[in-house]
CSV table of C-alpha atoms in Angstrom, one decimal:
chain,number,residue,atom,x,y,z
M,199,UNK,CA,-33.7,-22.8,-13.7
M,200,UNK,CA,-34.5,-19.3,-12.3
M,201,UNK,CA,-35.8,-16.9,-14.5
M,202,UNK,CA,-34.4,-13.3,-15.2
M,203,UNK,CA,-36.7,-12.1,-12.6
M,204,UNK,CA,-35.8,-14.0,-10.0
M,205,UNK,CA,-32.0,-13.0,-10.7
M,206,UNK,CA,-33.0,-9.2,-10.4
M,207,UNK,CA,-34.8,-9.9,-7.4
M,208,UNK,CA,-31.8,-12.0,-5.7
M,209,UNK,CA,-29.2,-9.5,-6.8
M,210,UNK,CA,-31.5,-6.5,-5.3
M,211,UNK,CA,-31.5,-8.7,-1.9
M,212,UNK,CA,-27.9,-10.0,-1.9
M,213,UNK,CA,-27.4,-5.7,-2.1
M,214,UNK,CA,-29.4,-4.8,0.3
M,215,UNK,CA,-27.6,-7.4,2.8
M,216,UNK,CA,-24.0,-6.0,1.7
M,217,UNK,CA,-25.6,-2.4,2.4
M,218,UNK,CA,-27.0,-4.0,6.0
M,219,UNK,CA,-23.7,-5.8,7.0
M,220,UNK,CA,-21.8,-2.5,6.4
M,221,UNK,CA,-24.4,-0.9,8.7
M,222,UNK,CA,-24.0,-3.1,11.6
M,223,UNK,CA,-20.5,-3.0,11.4
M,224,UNK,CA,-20.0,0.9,11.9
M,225,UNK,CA,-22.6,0.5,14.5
M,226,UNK,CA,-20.4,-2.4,16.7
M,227,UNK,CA,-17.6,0.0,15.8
M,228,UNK,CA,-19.8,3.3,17.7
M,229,UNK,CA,-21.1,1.4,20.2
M,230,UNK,CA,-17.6,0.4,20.7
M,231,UNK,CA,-16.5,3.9,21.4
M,232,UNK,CA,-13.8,3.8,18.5
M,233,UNK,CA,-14.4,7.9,17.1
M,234,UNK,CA,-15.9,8.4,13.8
M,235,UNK,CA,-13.1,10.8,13.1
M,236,UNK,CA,-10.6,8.2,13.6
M,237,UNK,CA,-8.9,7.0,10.5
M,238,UNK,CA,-8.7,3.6,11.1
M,239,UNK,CA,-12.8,4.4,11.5
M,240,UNK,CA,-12.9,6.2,7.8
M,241,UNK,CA,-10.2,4.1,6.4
M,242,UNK,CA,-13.0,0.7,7.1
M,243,UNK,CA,-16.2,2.6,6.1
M,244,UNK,CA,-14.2,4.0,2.9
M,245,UNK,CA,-13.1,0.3,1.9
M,246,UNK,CA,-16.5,-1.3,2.8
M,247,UNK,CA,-18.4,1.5,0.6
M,248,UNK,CA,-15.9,1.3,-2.4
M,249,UNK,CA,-16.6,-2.2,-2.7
M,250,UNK,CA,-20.4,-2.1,-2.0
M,251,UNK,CA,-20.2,0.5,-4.8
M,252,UNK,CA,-18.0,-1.8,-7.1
M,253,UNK,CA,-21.0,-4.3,-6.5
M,254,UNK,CA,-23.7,-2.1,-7.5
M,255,UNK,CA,-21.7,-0.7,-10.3
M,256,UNK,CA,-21.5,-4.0,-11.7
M,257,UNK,CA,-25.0,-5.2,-10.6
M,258,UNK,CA,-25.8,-2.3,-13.4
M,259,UNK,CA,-23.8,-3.0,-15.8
M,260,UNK,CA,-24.8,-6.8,-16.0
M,261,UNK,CA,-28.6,-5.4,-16.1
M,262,UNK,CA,-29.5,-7.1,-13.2
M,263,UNK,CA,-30.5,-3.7,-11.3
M,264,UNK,CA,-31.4,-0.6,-12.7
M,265,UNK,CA,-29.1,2.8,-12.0
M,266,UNK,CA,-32.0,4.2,-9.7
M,267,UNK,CA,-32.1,1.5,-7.8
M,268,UNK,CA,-28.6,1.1,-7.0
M,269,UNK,CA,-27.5,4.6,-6.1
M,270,UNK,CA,-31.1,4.4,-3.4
M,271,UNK,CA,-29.2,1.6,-1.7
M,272,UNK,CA,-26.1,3.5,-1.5
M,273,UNK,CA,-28.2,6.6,-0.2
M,274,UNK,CA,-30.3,4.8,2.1
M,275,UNK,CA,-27.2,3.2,3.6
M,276,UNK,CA,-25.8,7.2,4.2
M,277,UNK,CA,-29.5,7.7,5.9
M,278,UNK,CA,-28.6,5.0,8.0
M,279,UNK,CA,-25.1,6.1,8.8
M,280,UNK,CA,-26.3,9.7,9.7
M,281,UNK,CA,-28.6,8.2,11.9
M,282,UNK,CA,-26.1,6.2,13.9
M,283,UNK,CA,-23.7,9.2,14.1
M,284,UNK,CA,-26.3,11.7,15.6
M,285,UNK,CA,-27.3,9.2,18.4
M,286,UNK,CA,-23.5,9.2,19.7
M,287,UNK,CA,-22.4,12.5,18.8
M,288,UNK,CA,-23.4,16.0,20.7
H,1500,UNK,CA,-36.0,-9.4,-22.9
H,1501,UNK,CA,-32.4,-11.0,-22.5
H,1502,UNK,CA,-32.6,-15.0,-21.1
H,1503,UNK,CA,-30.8,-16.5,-18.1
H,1504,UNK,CA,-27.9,-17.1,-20.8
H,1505,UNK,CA,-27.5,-13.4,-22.4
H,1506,UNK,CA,-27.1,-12.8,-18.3
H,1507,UNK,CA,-24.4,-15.1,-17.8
H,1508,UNK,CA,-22.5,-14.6,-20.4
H,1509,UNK,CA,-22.3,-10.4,-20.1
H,1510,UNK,CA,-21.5,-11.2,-16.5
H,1511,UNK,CA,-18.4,-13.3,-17.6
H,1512,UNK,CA,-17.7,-10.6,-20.4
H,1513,UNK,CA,-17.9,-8.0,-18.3
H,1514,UNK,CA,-15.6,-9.3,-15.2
H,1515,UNK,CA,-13.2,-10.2,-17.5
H,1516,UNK,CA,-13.1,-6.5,-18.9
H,1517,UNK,CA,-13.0,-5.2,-15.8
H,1518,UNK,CA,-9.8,-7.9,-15.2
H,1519,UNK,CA,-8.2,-6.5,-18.3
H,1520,UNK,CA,-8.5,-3.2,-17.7
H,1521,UNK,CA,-6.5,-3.5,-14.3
H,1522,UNK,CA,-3.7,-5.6,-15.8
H,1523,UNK,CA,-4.0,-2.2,-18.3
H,1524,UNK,CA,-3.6,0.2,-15.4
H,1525,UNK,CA,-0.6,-1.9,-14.0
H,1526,UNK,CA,1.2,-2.2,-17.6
H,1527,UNK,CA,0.9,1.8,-18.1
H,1528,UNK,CA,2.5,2.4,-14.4
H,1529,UNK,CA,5.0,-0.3,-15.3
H,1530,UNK,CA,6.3,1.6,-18.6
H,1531,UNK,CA,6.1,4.9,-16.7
H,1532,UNK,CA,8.9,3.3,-14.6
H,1533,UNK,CA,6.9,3.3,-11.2
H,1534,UNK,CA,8.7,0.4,-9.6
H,1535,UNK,CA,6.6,-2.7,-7.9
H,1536,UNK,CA,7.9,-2.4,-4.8
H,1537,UNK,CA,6.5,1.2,-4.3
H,1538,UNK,CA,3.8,2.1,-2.1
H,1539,UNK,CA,1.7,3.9,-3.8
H,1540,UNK,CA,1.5,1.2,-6.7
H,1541,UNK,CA,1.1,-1.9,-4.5
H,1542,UNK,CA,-1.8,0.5,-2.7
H,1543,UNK,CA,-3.2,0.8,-6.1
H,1544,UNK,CA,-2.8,-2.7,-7.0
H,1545,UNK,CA,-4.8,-3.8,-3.5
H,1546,UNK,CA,-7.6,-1.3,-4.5
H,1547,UNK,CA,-8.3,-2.7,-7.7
H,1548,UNK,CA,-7.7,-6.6,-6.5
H,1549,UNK,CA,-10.2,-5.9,-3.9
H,1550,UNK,CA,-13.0,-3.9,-6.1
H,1551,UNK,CA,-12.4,-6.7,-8.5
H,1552,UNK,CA,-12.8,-9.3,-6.2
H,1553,UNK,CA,-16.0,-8.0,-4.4
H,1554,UNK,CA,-17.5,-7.7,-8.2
H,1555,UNK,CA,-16.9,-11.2,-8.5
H,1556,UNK,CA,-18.3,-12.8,-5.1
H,1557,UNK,CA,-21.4,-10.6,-6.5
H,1558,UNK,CA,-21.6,-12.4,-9.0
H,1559,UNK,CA,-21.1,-16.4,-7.6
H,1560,UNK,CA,-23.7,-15.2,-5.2
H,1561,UNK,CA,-26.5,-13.5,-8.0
H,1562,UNK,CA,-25.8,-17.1,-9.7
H,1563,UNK,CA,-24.4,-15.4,-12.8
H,1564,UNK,CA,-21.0,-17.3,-12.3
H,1565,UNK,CA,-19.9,-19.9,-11.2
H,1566,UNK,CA,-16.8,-20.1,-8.1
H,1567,UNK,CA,-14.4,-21.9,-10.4
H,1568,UNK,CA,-14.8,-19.7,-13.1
H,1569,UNK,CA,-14.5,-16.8,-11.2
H,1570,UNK,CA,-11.4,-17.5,-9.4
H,1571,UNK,CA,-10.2,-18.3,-13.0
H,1572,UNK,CA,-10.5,-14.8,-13.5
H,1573,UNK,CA,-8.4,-13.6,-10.7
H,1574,UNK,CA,-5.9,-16.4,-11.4
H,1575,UNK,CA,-5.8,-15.5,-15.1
H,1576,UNK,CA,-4.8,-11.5,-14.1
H,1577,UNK,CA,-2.5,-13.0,-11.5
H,1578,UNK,CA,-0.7,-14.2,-14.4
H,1579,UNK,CA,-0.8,-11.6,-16.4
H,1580,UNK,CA,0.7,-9.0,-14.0
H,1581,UNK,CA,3.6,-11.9,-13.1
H,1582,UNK,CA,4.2,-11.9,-16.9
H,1583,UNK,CA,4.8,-8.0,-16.5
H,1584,UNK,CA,6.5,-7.7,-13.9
H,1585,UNK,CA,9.0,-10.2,-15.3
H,1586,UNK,CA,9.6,-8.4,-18.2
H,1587,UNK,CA,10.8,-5.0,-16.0
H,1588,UNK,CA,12.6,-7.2,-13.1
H,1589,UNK,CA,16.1,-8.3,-13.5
């Protein structure tokens, strides 16, 4: 049976692959050409964050990560985005 | 320091709170008369259903549910907003 600390540490990891997945994708979709100021573009990075936030939110809420934590994940992911965007735009 | 347990069991609380509170959302739309078959509501609906549903892979993943009884959350609010909508549909 895993203890409490071992379900903290899972939840930060299953985050931090949610926040990584959603990274990857909006890099296929640069590398791909498709404009970030397309709104099929925002409409996909919108939907992914909402629900990565949902997770977090909950992740919270069920004491399994503390607030700090989450909104770093959520902020790191935006480093990573700005990143991305600079290398493709002028 | 909560066990394993006190974890489970808010995780289970708190999804079906979180359940509740959109089969809320959809009764208060319902008596204001905003029909089913409009946009906006069915946009609304898919937002929630998909925040919801993210916050419950979370939580089959961070082991703090398990698959059955999560999609017995889902199924349980699918009911629930069938039972509404029955009551304002001819």
């Amino acid at each position: 049976m895993p203890t409490q600390t071992d379900l903290n540490l899972r939840a930060m990891q299953l985050l931090k692959e949610d926040a990584e997945k959603i990274a990857q994708l909006i890099a296929v979709q640069l590398d791909n050409l498709t404009l970030p100021k397309c709104p099929l573009y925002e409409e996909v990075l919108d939907t992914q964050m909402f629900g990565l936030s949902r997770e977090i939110d909950f992740a919270v809420r069920a004491r399994l990560v503390n607030r700090d934590e989450g909104q770093q994940i959520i902020h790191d992911l935006e480093r990573k985005l700005a990143d991305l965007y600079s290398k493709i735009l002028p």
